[in-house]
Amino acid sequence: MEEGVVELHDDNGKIDQKLTISAHTFSDLTYTSPLVFLYLLKECYAHGTCKATNKFRILQQKVYNALENSPQPGPATFAVWCLYVLPIFGLYCEGLSHLIISALRRFLNRAPTSEDTSKAKVIAAQLFLDIVGGLVDHDERIVLKILEVFDVKLTDIDEALCHLKVQDDYKSDRAKTLVEEYILKLTESQSYMTAASLLEHFSIRQSGQPFLVKMMQNKQSRAAEKWATFMGKSMLCALVREYVDQNMLKQAYKTIKKNNLKQEFPDVYHKCKESLLKNLAEKALWDLAEAKTHGDKQLLEYLVSLAMEAGYLEKVDELCERYSLEGFLNVKESEASVLESKYLRLDELAFENIIWVDEVDGLCAATSHIEECKVVGLDCEWKPNYVKGSKPNKVSIMQIASDKMVFIFDLIKLFEDVPEILDNCLTRILQSPRILKLGYNFQCDMRQLAHSYGDLKCFNNYEKLLDIQNVFKEARGGLSGLAEVF
């Protein structure tokens, strides 16, 4: 119904033009009880046709607007009475509770009303006691949000206990004891994150290191970190030691860096950094690994040793010269002599059998040769992108090798010049059940190919593809390590 003036006639025929019909009861909550409001809100949610996320946002805005439309006796008080009533709505209770609390938080951030919020805080403290006492049923995450949004502290719970009619067994620290008992029940049910959040909210610092160890044993590292951050430096140090004991070096490094604990754990910090450098080196991301050292001589020397292990002597020379690193010359010479006998020399390869393919005739010739092979090897290359959040670069080249020939396909140029012929040729290779195709960790390449060239059907599926990483799991050092084994 549209809002408008309605003409009503009394017994004497006179017209009263003062009455207005509202479009919806949300427009004026002066005479609307929390129960009726929640019933209408539940009906809106139940009959809404939007997806859940959009529905939540729309209804959150409705509740936010409704809180400005004279709910009695005030917006915050009205909201807390809604939370008192909500458990009778069963399955809708948790979702509508989140809705009410999130809308109220937005409302209070913009227009806090001190008298109303003070009354609401008293009721919220009583609601907490009723939840703990089993009179009102709310999920523990909702309990935490109620305490946070109404800023209920131990003193408020203490006052609520004082107003209880039965005060015979009342003690001054009863509120703290009651909260600790509730938190203990949460830890027994392994709700560690809520328990840690409540300890922080009420500024209770009595739980010691056994509580931290218990969280880590139950793989609740996020809760452990939250609680340790609240407890302070000594507990953060205990957390780092737990991370190291469980070989969670990445988390240890983040905690050390975030909380400025480098001086307390210099060995652990360097061990974590070395682990990071080793991972980057194994992926051949040498420039990024160098940047991650931040000029630290100890880390640079470790990076040089990794380059020597990988046989990347050019990088060894480059790093030693750039950072004036000494003591590697003799090692390099002995290493070089070993490498000469250990690895295939690049200048001994027959370069006439390595063919660059970037035009249609070369593409067709390469396809004809590969179709005659029983086994080929596959690999792809693309320029890495180190900018966080940016799109990955397109796959630039694909290498397909038989035991006699290596074809390097310039995918970017071929896709621009002859996309249909490229699609047809690669389909004949990649989807052929007669050719065994070998790759190493090729899942990543497959995703990147599909992302780069979504218009080509050849990258939709593969026939007779074997990822040798899954066959030789015990080999270390990536594809180079596997080549060394054979």
CSV table of C-alpha atoms in Angstrom, one decimal:
chain,number,residue,atom,x,y,z
A,1,MET,CA,0.0,0.0,0.0
A,2,GLU,CA,1.3,3.4,-0.8
A,3,GLU,CA,1.7,5.9,1.9
A,4,GLY,CA,-1.0,8.6,1.7
A,5,VAL,CA,-3.7,10.5,3.4
A,6,VAL,CA,-6.9,8.6,4.0
A,7,GLU,CA,-10.3,10.4,4.4
A,8,LEU,CA,-12.3,9.0,7.3
A,9,HIS,CA,-15.9,10.1,8.1
A,10,ASP,CA,-17.2,10.3,11.7
A,11,ASP,CA,-20.8,9.9,12.7
A,12,ASN,CA,-21.5,13.5,11.9
A,13,GLY,CA,-20.1,13.2,8.4
A,14,LYS,CA,-17.0,15.3,9.2
A,15,ILE,CA,-13.8,14.4,7.5
A,16,ASP,CA,-10.6,13.6,9.5
A,17,GLN,CA,-7.5,14.0,7.2
A,18,LYS,CA,-4.8,13.5,9.9
A,19,LEU,CA,-4.5,9.7,9.7
A,20,THR,CA,-1.7,8.1,7.6
A,21,ILE,CA,-1.4,4.4,6.6
A,22,SER,CA,2.3,3.2,6.8
A,23,ALA,CA,3.7,0.9,4.1
A,24,HIS,CA,5.2,-1.5,6.6
A,25,THR,CA,5.5,-1.8,10.3
A,26,PHE,CA,9.3,-1.4,10.0
A,27,SER,CA,8.6,2.3,9.1
A,28,ASP,CA,7.5,3.1,12.6
A,29,LEU,CA,8.4,0.8,15.6
A,30,THR,CA,6.7,3.0,18.2
A,31,TYR,CA,4.0,0.4,18.9
A,32,THR,CA,5.8,-2.7,17.6
A,33,SER,CA,7.0,-5.3,20.1
A,34,PRO,CA,10.3,-7.2,19.6
A,35,LEU,CA,8.3,-10.4,19.1
A,36,VAL,CA,6.3,-9.0,16.2
A,37,PHE,CA,9.3,-7.4,14.7
A,38,LEU,CA,11.3,-10.6,14.8
A,39,TYR,CA,8.3,-12.5,13.3
A,40,LEU,CA,8.1,-10.1,10.4
A,41,LEU,CA,11.9,-10.3,9.9
A,42,LYS,CA,11.8,-14.1,9.9
A,43,GLU,CA,9.1,-14.1,7.3
A,44,CYS,CA,11.1,-11.7,5.1
A,45,TYR,CA,14.1,-14.1,5.4
A,46,ALA,CA,12.0,-17.2,4.8
A,47,HIS,CA,10.2,-15.9,1.7
A,48,GLY,CA,13.1,-13.9,0.2
A,49,THR,CA,14.3,-15.1,-3.2
A,50,CYS,CA,17.8,-13.7,-3.1
A,51,LYS,CA,20.9,-15.8,-2.3
A,52,ALA,CA,21.8,-16.0,1.4
A,53,THR,CA,24.6,-13.4,1.3
A,54,ASN,CA,22.6,-10.8,-0.6
A,55,LYS,CA,19.5,-11.5,1.6
A,56,PHE,CA,21.6,-10.9,4.7
A,57,ARG,CA,22.9,-7.6,3.4
A,58,ILE,CA,19.5,-6.4,2.4
A,59,LEU,CA,17.8,-7.4,5.7
A,60,GLN,CA,20.8,-5.9,7.7
A,61,GLN,CA,20.1,-2.6,6.0
A,62,LYS,CA,16.3,-3.0,6.8
A,63,VAL,CA,17.1,-3.6,10.5
A,64,TYR,CA,19.6,-0.7,10.6
A,65,ASN,CA,17.0,1.6,9.1
A,66,ALA,CA,14.3,0.2,11.5
A,67,LEU,CA,16.5,1.1,14.5
A,68,GLU,CA,16.1,4.8,13.5
A,69,ASN,CA,12.3,4.5,13.5
A,70,SER,CA,11.5,5.0,17.2
A,71,PRO,CA,11.8,1.5,18.6
A,72,GLN,CA,10.7,1.6,22.3
A,73,PRO,CA,12.2,2.3,24.8
A,74,GLY,CA,15.4,2.8,22.6
A,75,PRO,CA,17.3,1.2,19.8
A,76,ALA,CA,19.9,-0.7,21.9
A,77,THR,CA,17.3,-1.8,24.5
A,78,PHE,CA,14.9,-2.9,21.7
A,79,ALA,CA,17.8,-5.0,20.2
A,80,VAL,CA,18.7,-6.7,23.4
A,81,TRP,CA,15.1,-7.7,24.1
A,82,CYS,CA,15.0,-9.1,20.5
A,83,LEU,CA,18.0,-11.3,21.5
A,84,TYR,CA,16.2,-12.4,24.6
A,85,VAL,CA,13.2,-13.6,22.5
A,86,LEU,CA,15.1,-15.0,19.5
A,87,PRO,CA,15.7,-18.6,20.8
A,88,ILE,CA,12.0,-19.4,20.3
A,89,PHE,CA,12.5,-19.1,16.6
A,90,GLY,CA,14.5,-22.3,16.5
A,91,LEU,CA,16.6,-22.7,13.3
A,92,TYR,CA,16.3,-19.0,12.5
A,93,CYS,CA,17.8,-18.0,15.9
A,94,GLU,CA,21.5,-17.9,15.0
A,95,GLY,CA,21.1,-16.2,11.6
A,96,LEU,CA,18.8,-13.5,12.9
A,97,SER,CA,21.0,-13.0,16.0
A,98,HIS,CA,23.9,-12.2,13.7
A,99,LEU,CA,21.6,-9.9,11.7
A,100,ILE,CA,20.4,-7.9,14.8
A,101,ILE,CA,23.9,-7.6,16.3
A,102,SER,CA,25.7,-6.5,13.1
A,103,ALA,CA,23.0,-3.9,12.3
A,104,LEU,CA,23.1,-2.6,15.9
A,105,ARG,CA,26.9,-2.4,15.8
A,106,ARG,CA,26.7,-0.2,12.7
A,107,PHE,CA,24.0,1.9,14.3
A,108,LEU,CA,26.0,2.5,17.5
A,109,ASN,CA,29.1,3.4,15.6
A,110,ARG,CA,27.2,6.2,13.9
A,111,ALA,CA,24.8,7.4,16.6
A,112,PRO,CA,25.6,6.1,20.1
A,113,THR,CA,22.9,7.0,22.7
A,114,SER,CA,24.4,6.8,26.2
A,115,GLU,CA,21.2,6.5,28.3
A,116,ASP,CA,19.7,3.8,26.0
A,117,THR,CA,23.0,1.8,25.8
A,118,SER,CA,23.5,1.9,29.6
A,119,LYS,CA,20.0,0.4,30.1
A,120,ALA,CA,20.8,-2.2,27.3
A,121,LYS,CA,24.1,-3.1,29.0
A,122,VAL,CA,22.2,-4.0,32.2
A,123,ILE,CA,19.8,-6.2,30.3
A,124,ALA,CA,22.6,-7.8,28.3
A,125,ALA,CA,24.4,-8.7,31.5
A,126,GLN,CA,21.2,-10.3,32.8
A,127,LEU,CA,20.9,-12.1,29.4
A,128,PHE,CA,24.4,-13.5,29.9
A,129,LEU,CA,23.5,-14.9,33.3
A,130,ASP,CA,20.3,-16.5,31.9
A,131,ILE,CA,22.4,-18.1,29.1
A,132,VAL,CA,24.9,-19.4,31.5
A,133,GLY,CA,22.1,-20.6,33.8
A,134,GLY,CA,20.5,-22.5,30.9
A,135,LEU,CA,17.3,-20.3,30.8
A,136,VAL,CA,18.1,-18.9,27.4
A,137,ASP,CA,19.7,-20.9,24.6
A,138,HIS,CA,22.3,-19.1,22.4
A,139,ASP,CA,25.3,-20.3,20.5
A,140,GLU,CA,28.6,-19.4,22.3
A,141,ARG,CA,29.7,-17.2,19.3
A,142,ILE,CA,26.5,-15.2,19.7
A,143,VAL,CA,27.2,-14.9,23.4
A,144,LEU,CA,30.6,-13.4,22.6
A,145,LYS,CA,29.1,-10.9,20.2
A,146,ILE,CA,26.4,-9.9,22.7
A,147,LEU,CA,29.1,-9.2,25.3
A,148,GLU,CA,31.2,-7.3,22.8
A,149,VAL,CA,28.5,-5.1,21.2
A,150,PHE,CA,27.0,-4.1,24.6
A,151,ASP,CA,30.5,-3.8,26.1
A,152,VAL,CA,29.5,-6.0,29.1
A,153,LYS,CA,32.3,-6.3,31.7
A,154,LEU,CA,32.8,-8.2,34.9
A,155,THR,CA,31.5,-5.2,36.9
A,156,ASP,CA,28.2,-5.3,34.9
A,157,ILE,CA,27.8,-9.0,35.6
A,158,ASP,CA,28.6,-8.4,39.2
A,159,GLU,CA,25.8,-5.8,39.4
A,160,ALA,CA,23.4,-8.1,37.7
A,161,LEU,CA,24.2,-10.8,40.3
A,162,CYS,CA,23.6,-8.2,43.1
A,163,HIS,CA,20.0,-7.6,41.8
A,164,LEU,CA,19.1,-11.2,42.0
A,165,LYS,CA,16.5,-11.9,44.7
A,166,VAL,CA,18.5,-14.8,46.1
A,167,GLN,CA,21.8,-13.3,47.5
A,168,ASP,CA,22.6,-15.6,50.3
A,169,ASP,CA,25.7,-17.2,48.6
A,170,TYR,CA,26.8,-14.0,46.9
A,171,LYS,CA,30.5,-13.2,47.0
A,172,SER,CA,32.4,-10.3,45.6
A,173,ASP,CA,34.3,-12.3,43.0
A,174,ARG,CA,31.3,-14.4,42.0
A,175,ALA,CA,31.1,-12.8,38.6
A,176,LYS,CA,34.7,-13.7,37.7
A,177,THR,CA,34.2,-17.3,39.0
A,178,LEU,CA,31.0,-17.7,37.0
A,179,VAL,CA,32.7,-16.5,33.8
A,180,GLU,CA,35.7,-18.7,34.3
A,181,GLU,CA,33.4,-21.7,34.8
A,182,TYR,CA,31.7,-20.9,31.6
A,183,ILE,CA,35.1,-20.5,29.7
A,184,LEU,CA,36.2,-23.9,31.2
A,185,LYS,CA,33.1,-25.6,29.7
A,186,LEU,CA,34.0,-24.0,26.3
A,187,THR,CA,37.6,-25.4,26.5
A,188,GLU,CA,36.2,-28.8,27.4
A,189,SER,CA,34.1,-28.7,24.3
A,190,GLN,CA,37.2,-27.5,22.3
A,191,SER,CA,35.6,-24.1,21.5
A,192,TYR,CA,39.1,-22.6,22.0
A,193,MET,CA,38.7,-19.5,19.8
A,194,THR,CA,35.6,-18.3,21.7
A,195,ALA,CA,37.3,-19.2,25.1
A,196,ALA,CA,40.4,-17.1,24.1
A,197,SER,CA,38.2,-14.2,23.0
A,198,LEU,CA,36.3,-14.2,26.3
A,199,LEU,CA,39.5,-14.3,28.3
A,200,GLU,CA,40.7,-11.3,26.4
A,201,HIS,CA,37.3,-9.5,26.6
A,202,PHE,CA,37.1,-9.9,30.4
A,203,SER,CA,40.9,-9.3,30.9
A,204,ILE,CA,41.4,-12.6,32.7
A,205,ARG,CA,45.0,-13.7,32.7
A,206,GLN,CA,45.0,-16.6,35.1
A,207,SER,CA,45.3,-19.4,32.5
A,208,GLY,CA,48.9,-20.4,32.0
A,209,GLN,CA,51.1,-22.2,29.5
A,210,PRO,CA,49.2,-25.5,29.8
A,211,PHE,CA,46.2,-23.8,28.2
A,212,LEU,CA,48.5,-22.8,25.3
A,213,VAL,CA,49.9,-26.3,24.9
A,214,LYS,CA,46.4,-27.7,25.0
A,215,MET,CA,45.3,-25.5,22.1
A,216,MET,CA,48.3,-26.4,20.0
A,217,GLN,CA,47.8,-30.1,20.7
A,218,ASN,CA,44.3,-29.7,19.3
A,219,LYS,CA,45.6,-27.8,16.2
A,220,GLN,CA,44.0,-24.5,17.3
A,221,SER,CA,46.9,-22.3,16.4
A,222,ARG,CA,44.8,-19.3,15.5
A,223,ALA,CA,43.2,-19.4,19.0
A,224,ALA,CA,46.6,-19.9,20.6
A,225,GLU,CA,48.1,-16.9,18.8
A,226,LYS,CA,45.1,-14.7,19.7
A,227,TRP,CA,45.4,-15.6,23.4
A,228,ALA,CA,49.2,-15.4,23.4
A,229,THR,CA,49.1,-11.9,21.9
A,230,PHE,CA,46.7,-10.8,24.7
A,231,MET,CA,48.9,-12.4,27.4
A,232,GLY,CA,52.0,-10.6,26.2
A,233,LYS,CA,55.6,-11.3,25.3
A,234,SER,CA,56.4,-14.3,27.6
A,235,MET,CA,53.4,-16.2,26.2
A,236,LEU,CA,54.3,-15.3,22.6
A,237,CYS,CA,57.8,-16.7,23.2
A,238,ALA,CA,56.2,-19.9,24.5
A,239,LEU,CA,54.0,-20.0,21.3
A,240,VAL,CA,57.1,-19.6,19.1
A,241,ARG,CA,58.7,-22.5,20.9
A,242,GLU,CA,55.6,-24.6,20.4
A,243,TYR,CA,55.7,-23.8,16.7
A,244,VAL,CA,59.3,-24.8,16.4
A,245,ASP,CA,58.7,-28.1,18.3
A,246,GLN,CA,55.9,-28.9,15.9
A,247,ASN,CA,58.1,-27.9,12.9
A,248,MET,CA,55.6,-25.1,12.0
A,249,LEU,CA,58.4,-22.8,10.9
A,250,LYS,CA,56.3,-20.5,8.7
A,251,GLN,CA,54.0,-19.7,11.6
A,252,ALA,CA,57.0,-19.2,13.9
A,253,TYR,CA,58.5,-16.8,11.5
A,254,LYS,CA,55.3,-14.8,11.1
A,255,THR,CA,54.9,-14.6,14.9
A,256,ILE,CA,58.5,-13.5,15.4
A,257,LYS,CA,58.3,-10.9,12.7
A,258,LYS,CA,54.9,-9.5,13.7
A,259,ASN,CA,55.8,-9.2,17.4
A,260,ASN,CA,59.4,-8.1,17.0
A,261,LEU,CA,60.9,-11.2,18.7
A,262,LYS,CA,63.9,-11.4,16.4
A,263,GLN,CA,66.4,-10.8,19.3
A,264,GLU,CA,64.8,-13.5,21.4
A,265,PHE,CA,64.9,-16.1,18.6
A,266,PRO,CA,67.8,-15.2,16.3
A,267,ASP,CA,68.5,-18.9,15.4
A,268,VAL,CA,64.9,-19.7,14.8
A,269,TYR,CA,64.4,-16.5,12.7
A,270,HIS,CA,67.4,-17.4,10.5
A,271,LYS,CA,66.2,-21.0,10.2
A,272,CYS,CA,62.8,-19.8,9.1
A,273,LYS,CA,64.4,-17.4,6.6
A,274,GLU,CA,66.6,-20.2,5.3
A,275,SER,CA,63.6,-22.5,4.8
A,276,LEU,CA,61.9,-19.7,2.8
A,277,LEU,CA,65.0,-19.2,0.7
A,278,LYS,CA,65.3,-22.9,0.0
A,279,ASN,CA,61.7,-23.1,-1.2
A,280,LEU,CA,62.2,-20.2,-3.6
A,281,ALA,CA,65.5,-21.7,-4.8
A,282,GLU,CA,63.8,-25.0,-5.5
A,283,LYS,CA,61.4,-23.1,-7.7
A,284,ALA,CA,64.3,-21.3,-9.4
A,285,LEU,CA,63.1,-17.9,-8.1
A,286,TRP,CA,66.6,-16.7,-7.4
A,287,ASP,CA,65.9,-13.0,-7.8
A,288,LEU,CA,63.0,-13.1,-5.4
A,289,ALA,CA,65.1,-15.2,-2.9
A,290,GLU,CA,67.9,-12.6,-3.1
A,291,ALA,CA,65.4,-9.8,-2.4
A,292,LYS,CA,64.1,-11.7,0.7
A,293,THR,CA,67.6,-11.7,2.2
A,294,HIS,CA,67.4,-7.9,2.6
A,295,GLY,CA,71.2,-7.8,2.3
A,296,ASP,CA,71.8,-10.0,5.4
A,297,LYS,CA,75.3,-11.5,4.9
A,298,GLN,CA,74.5,-14.8,6.7
A,299,LEU,CA,71.4,-15.4,4.5
A,300,LEU,CA,73.3,-14.3,1.4
A,301,GLU,CA,76.0,-16.9,2.1
A,302,TYR,CA,73.3,-19.5,2.6
A,303,LEU,CA,71.8,-18.5,-0.8
A,304,VAL,CA,75.2,-18.9,-2.4
A,305,SER,CA,75.5,-22.4,-1.0
A,306,LEU,CA,72.0,-23.3,-2.4
A,307,ALA,CA,73.1,-22.0,-5.9
A,308,MET,CA,76.3,-24.1,-5.6
A,309,GLU,CA,74.2,-27.2,-4.8
A,310,ALA,CA,72.0,-26.5,-7.8
A,311,GLY,CA,75.1,-26.1,-10.0
A,312,TYR,CA,74.1,-22.5,-10.8
A,313,LEU,CA,77.7,-21.2,-10.8
A,314,GLU,CA,76.7,-18.0,-12.7
A,315,LYS,CA,74.5,-17.0,-9.7
A,316,VAL,CA,77.3,-17.9,-7.3
A,317,ASP,CA,79.6,-15.5,-9.2
A,318,GLU,CA,77.0,-12.8,-9.4
A,319,LEU,CA,76.1,-12.9,-5.6
A,320,CYS,CA,79.8,-13.1,-4.5
A,321,GLU,CA,80.7,-10.1,-6.7
A,322,ARG,CA,77.7,-8.0,-5.8
A,323,TYR,CA,77.9,-8.5,-2.0
A,324,SER,CA,81.7,-9.0,-1.7
A,325,LEU,CA,81.4,-12.5,-0.3
A,326,GLU,CA,84.7,-14.2,0.2
A,327,GLY,CA,85.7,-17.8,0.9
A,328,PHE,CA,83.8,-19.4,-1.9
A,329,LEU,CA,86.5,-19.4,-4.6
A,330,ASN,CA,88.1,-22.8,-3.8
A,331,VAL,CA,84.8,-24.4,-3.1
A,332,LYS,CA,83.6,-23.1,-6.5
A,333,GLU,CA,86.6,-24.6,-8.3
A,334,SER,CA,86.2,-28.0,-6.7
A,335,GLU,CA,82.5,-27.9,-7.3
A,336,ALA,CA,83.0,-27.0,-10.9
A,337,SER,CA,85.3,-30.0,-11.4
A,338,VAL,CA,82.7,-32.3,-9.9
A,339,LEU,CA,80.0,-30.8,-12.0
A,340,GLU,CA,81.9,-31.4,-15.3
A,341,SER,CA,81.8,-35.1,-14.7
A,342,LYS,CA,78.4,-35.2,-13.0
A,343,TYR,CA,76.1,-33.3,-15.4
A,344,LEU,CA,75.5,-33.0,-19.2
A,345,ARG,CA,77.4,-30.1,-20.7
A,346,LEU,CA,75.2,-27.6,-22.5
A,347,ASP,CA,77.8,-27.0,-25.3
A,348,GLU,CA,77.7,-30.7,-26.1
A,349,LEU,CA,74.0,-30.7,-27.1
A,350,ALA,CA,73.1,-30.8,-30.8
A,351,PHE,CA,71.4,-27.5,-31.2
A,352,GLU,CA,70.0,-28.3,-34.6
A,353,ASN,CA,67.6,-30.6,-32.9
A,354,ILE,CA,66.2,-27.8,-30.7
A,355,ILE,CA,63.6,-26.1,-32.9
A,356,TRP,CA,61.7,-22.8,-32.2
A,357,VAL,CA,58.1,-23.0,-33.5
A,358,ASP,CA,56.4,-19.6,-34.1
A,359,GLU,CA,54.8,-20.0,-37.5
A,360,VAL,CA,52.3,-22.3,-39.2
A,361,ASP,CA,54.7,-24.4,-41.2
A,362,GLY,CA,56.9,-25.2,-38.3
A,363,LEU,CA,53.8,-25.9,-36.2
A,364,CYS,CA,52.5,-28.5,-38.7
A,365,ALA,CA,55.9,-30.1,-39.1
A,366,ALA,CA,56.4,-30.4,-35.3
A,367,THR,CA,52.9,-31.9,-34.9
A,368,SER,CA,53.7,-34.5,-37.6
A,369,HIS,CA,56.9,-35.5,-35.9
A,370,ILE,CA,55.4,-35.7,-32.4
A,371,GLU,CA,52.5,-37.8,-33.6
A,372,GLU,CA,55.0,-40.5,-34.6
A,373,CYS,CA,56.4,-40.7,-31.1
A,374,LYS,CA,55.4,-43.1,-28.4
A,375,VAL,CA,56.7,-40.9,-25.5
A,376,VAL,CA,57.2,-37.2,-25.2
A,377,GLY,CA,58.0,-34.8,-22.3
A,378,LEU,CA,56.0,-31.6,-21.6
A,379,ASP,CA,56.8,-28.4,-19.8
A,380,CYS,CA,55.6,-24.8,-19.8
A,381,GLU,CA,57.1,-21.4,-18.9
A,382,TRP,CA,55.7,-18.1,-18.1
A,383,LYS,CA,57.0,-14.9,-16.6
A,384,PRO,CA,56.4,-14.9,-12.8
A,385,ASN,CA,54.4,-12.1,-11.3
A,386,TYR,CA,55.5,-11.0,-7.8
A,387,VAL,CA,52.9,-8.3,-7.4
A,388,LYS,CA,50.3,-9.4,-4.8
A,389,GLY,CA,46.7,-9.5,-6.0
A,390,SER,CA,47.6,-9.0,-9.7
A,391,LYS,CA,46.7,-11.4,-12.5
A,392,PRO,CA,49.2,-14.1,-13.4
A,393,ASN,CA,51.0,-13.7,-16.8
A,394,LYS,CA,50.0,-15.9,-19.7
A,395,VAL,CA,51.9,-19.0,-20.5
A,396,SER,CA,54.5,-17.9,-23.1
A,397,ILE,CA,56.1,-21.1,-24.3
A,398,MET,CA,55.4,-24.9,-24.3
A,399,GLN,CA,58.2,-27.4,-24.7
A,400,ILE,CA,57.4,-30.8,-26.2
A,401,ALA,CA,60.4,-33.1,-26.5
A,402,SER,CA,60.9,-36.6,-28.0
A,403,ASP,CA,64.1,-38.6,-27.5
A,404,LYS,CA,65.6,-36.9,-30.6
A,405,MET,CA,64.0,-33.5,-31.0
A,406,VAL,CA,62.9,-30.6,-28.8
A,407,PHE,CA,60.2,-28.3,-30.0
A,408,ILE,CA,59.7,-24.9,-28.3
A,409,PHE,CA,56.2,-23.5,-29.1
A,410,ASP,CA,55.8,-19.7,-28.9
A,411,LEU,CA,52.2,-19.9,-27.7
A,412,ILE,CA,51.6,-16.2,-27.5
A,413,LYS,CA,52.5,-15.6,-31.2
A,414,LEU,CA,50.9,-18.7,-32.5
A,415,PHE,CA,47.6,-17.9,-30.6
A,416,GLU,CA,47.6,-14.4,-32.1
A,417,ASP,CA,48.4,-15.6,-35.7
A,418,VAL,CA,46.8,-19.0,-36.2
A,419,PRO,CA,44.6,-19.8,-33.1
A,420,GLU,CA,42.4,-22.4,-34.9
A,421,ILE,CA,45.4,-24.3,-36.4
A,422,LEU,CA,47.2,-24.2,-33.0
A,423,ASP,CA,44.1,-25.6,-31.3
A,424,ASN,CA,43.8,-28.4,-33.8
A,425,CYS,CA,47.5,-29.4,-33.6
A,426,LEU,CA,47.8,-29.4,-29.8
A,427,THR,CA,44.5,-31.3,-29.6
A,428,ARG,CA,46.0,-34.0,-31.8
A,429,ILE,CA,49.0,-34.2,-29.4
A,430,LEU,CA,47.5,-33.7,-25.9
A,431,GLN,CA,44.3,-35.7,-26.4
A,432,SER,CA,45.9,-38.6,-28.3
A,433,PRO,CA,45.6,-41.9,-26.5
A,434,ARG,CA,48.6,-43.3,-28.4
A,435,ILE,CA,51.2,-40.8,-27.1
A,436,LEU,CA,52.4,-41.1,-23.5
A,437,LYS,CA,53.0,-37.6,-22.2
A,438,LEU,CA,55.4,-37.1,-19.3
A,439,GLY,CA,55.2,-34.0,-17.0
A,440,TYR,CA,56.6,-33.0,-13.6
A,441,ASN,CA,54.1,-31.3,-11.3
A,442,PHE,CA,52.1,-30.6,-14.5
A,443,GLN,CA,48.9,-29.8,-12.6
A,444,CYS,CA,50.1,-26.2,-12.2
A,445,ASP,CA,50.9,-26.0,-15.9
A,446,MET,CA,47.5,-27.3,-16.8
A,447,ARG,CA,45.7,-24.7,-14.7
A,448,GLN,CA,47.8,-21.9,-16.1
A,449,LEU,CA,47.3,-23.1,-19.7
A,450,ALA,CA,43.5,-23.2,-19.2
A,451,HIS,CA,43.5,-19.8,-17.6
A,452,SER,CA,45.8,-18.2,-20.3
A,453,TYR,CA,44.0,-19.7,-23.3
A,454,GLY,CA,40.4,-20.3,-22.3
A,455,ASP,CA,39.2,-20.1,-25.9
A,456,LEU,CA,41.2,-23.2,-27.0
A,457,LYS,CA,39.6,-26.6,-26.5
A,458,CYS,CA,43.0,-28.4,-26.6
A,459,PHE,CA,43.6,-27.5,-22.9
A,460,ASN,CA,40.2,-28.8,-21.7
A,461,ASN,CA,41.4,-32.3,-21.1
A,462,TYR,CA,44.4,-34.6,-21.6
A,463,GLU,CA,44.8,-38.2,-22.6
A,464,LYS,CA,47.5,-40.5,-21.4
A,465,LEU,CA,49.3,-37.9,-19.3
A,466,LEU,CA,51.7,-39.2,-16.5
A,467,ASP,CA,53.0,-36.9,-13.8
A,468,ILE,CA,56.3,-38.5,-12.8
A,469,GLN,CA,56.3,-36.5,-9.5
A,470,ASN,CA,53.6,-38.9,-8.3
A,471,VAL,CA,55.5,-41.9,-9.4
A,472,PHE,CA,58.9,-41.1,-7.8
A,473,LYS,CA,57.9,-39.4,-4.6
A,474,GLU,CA,61.0,-40.3,-2.7
A,475,ALA,CA,63.3,-38.3,-5.0
A,476,ARG,CA,64.4,-34.9,-3.6
A,477,GLY,CA,65.5,-31.7,-5.4
A,478,GLY,CA,62.7,-31.4,-7.9
A,479,LEU,CA,63.1,-32.5,-11.5
A,480,SER,CA,66.9,-31.9,-11.3
A,481,GLY,CA,67.1,-34.2,-8.3
A,482,LEU,CA,65.1,-36.9,-10.2
A,483,ALA,CA,67.4,-36.5,-13.3
A,484,GLU,CA,70.4,-37.0,-11.0
A,485,VAL,CA,68.9,-40.2,-9.6
A,486,PHE,CA,68.6,-41.7,-13.1
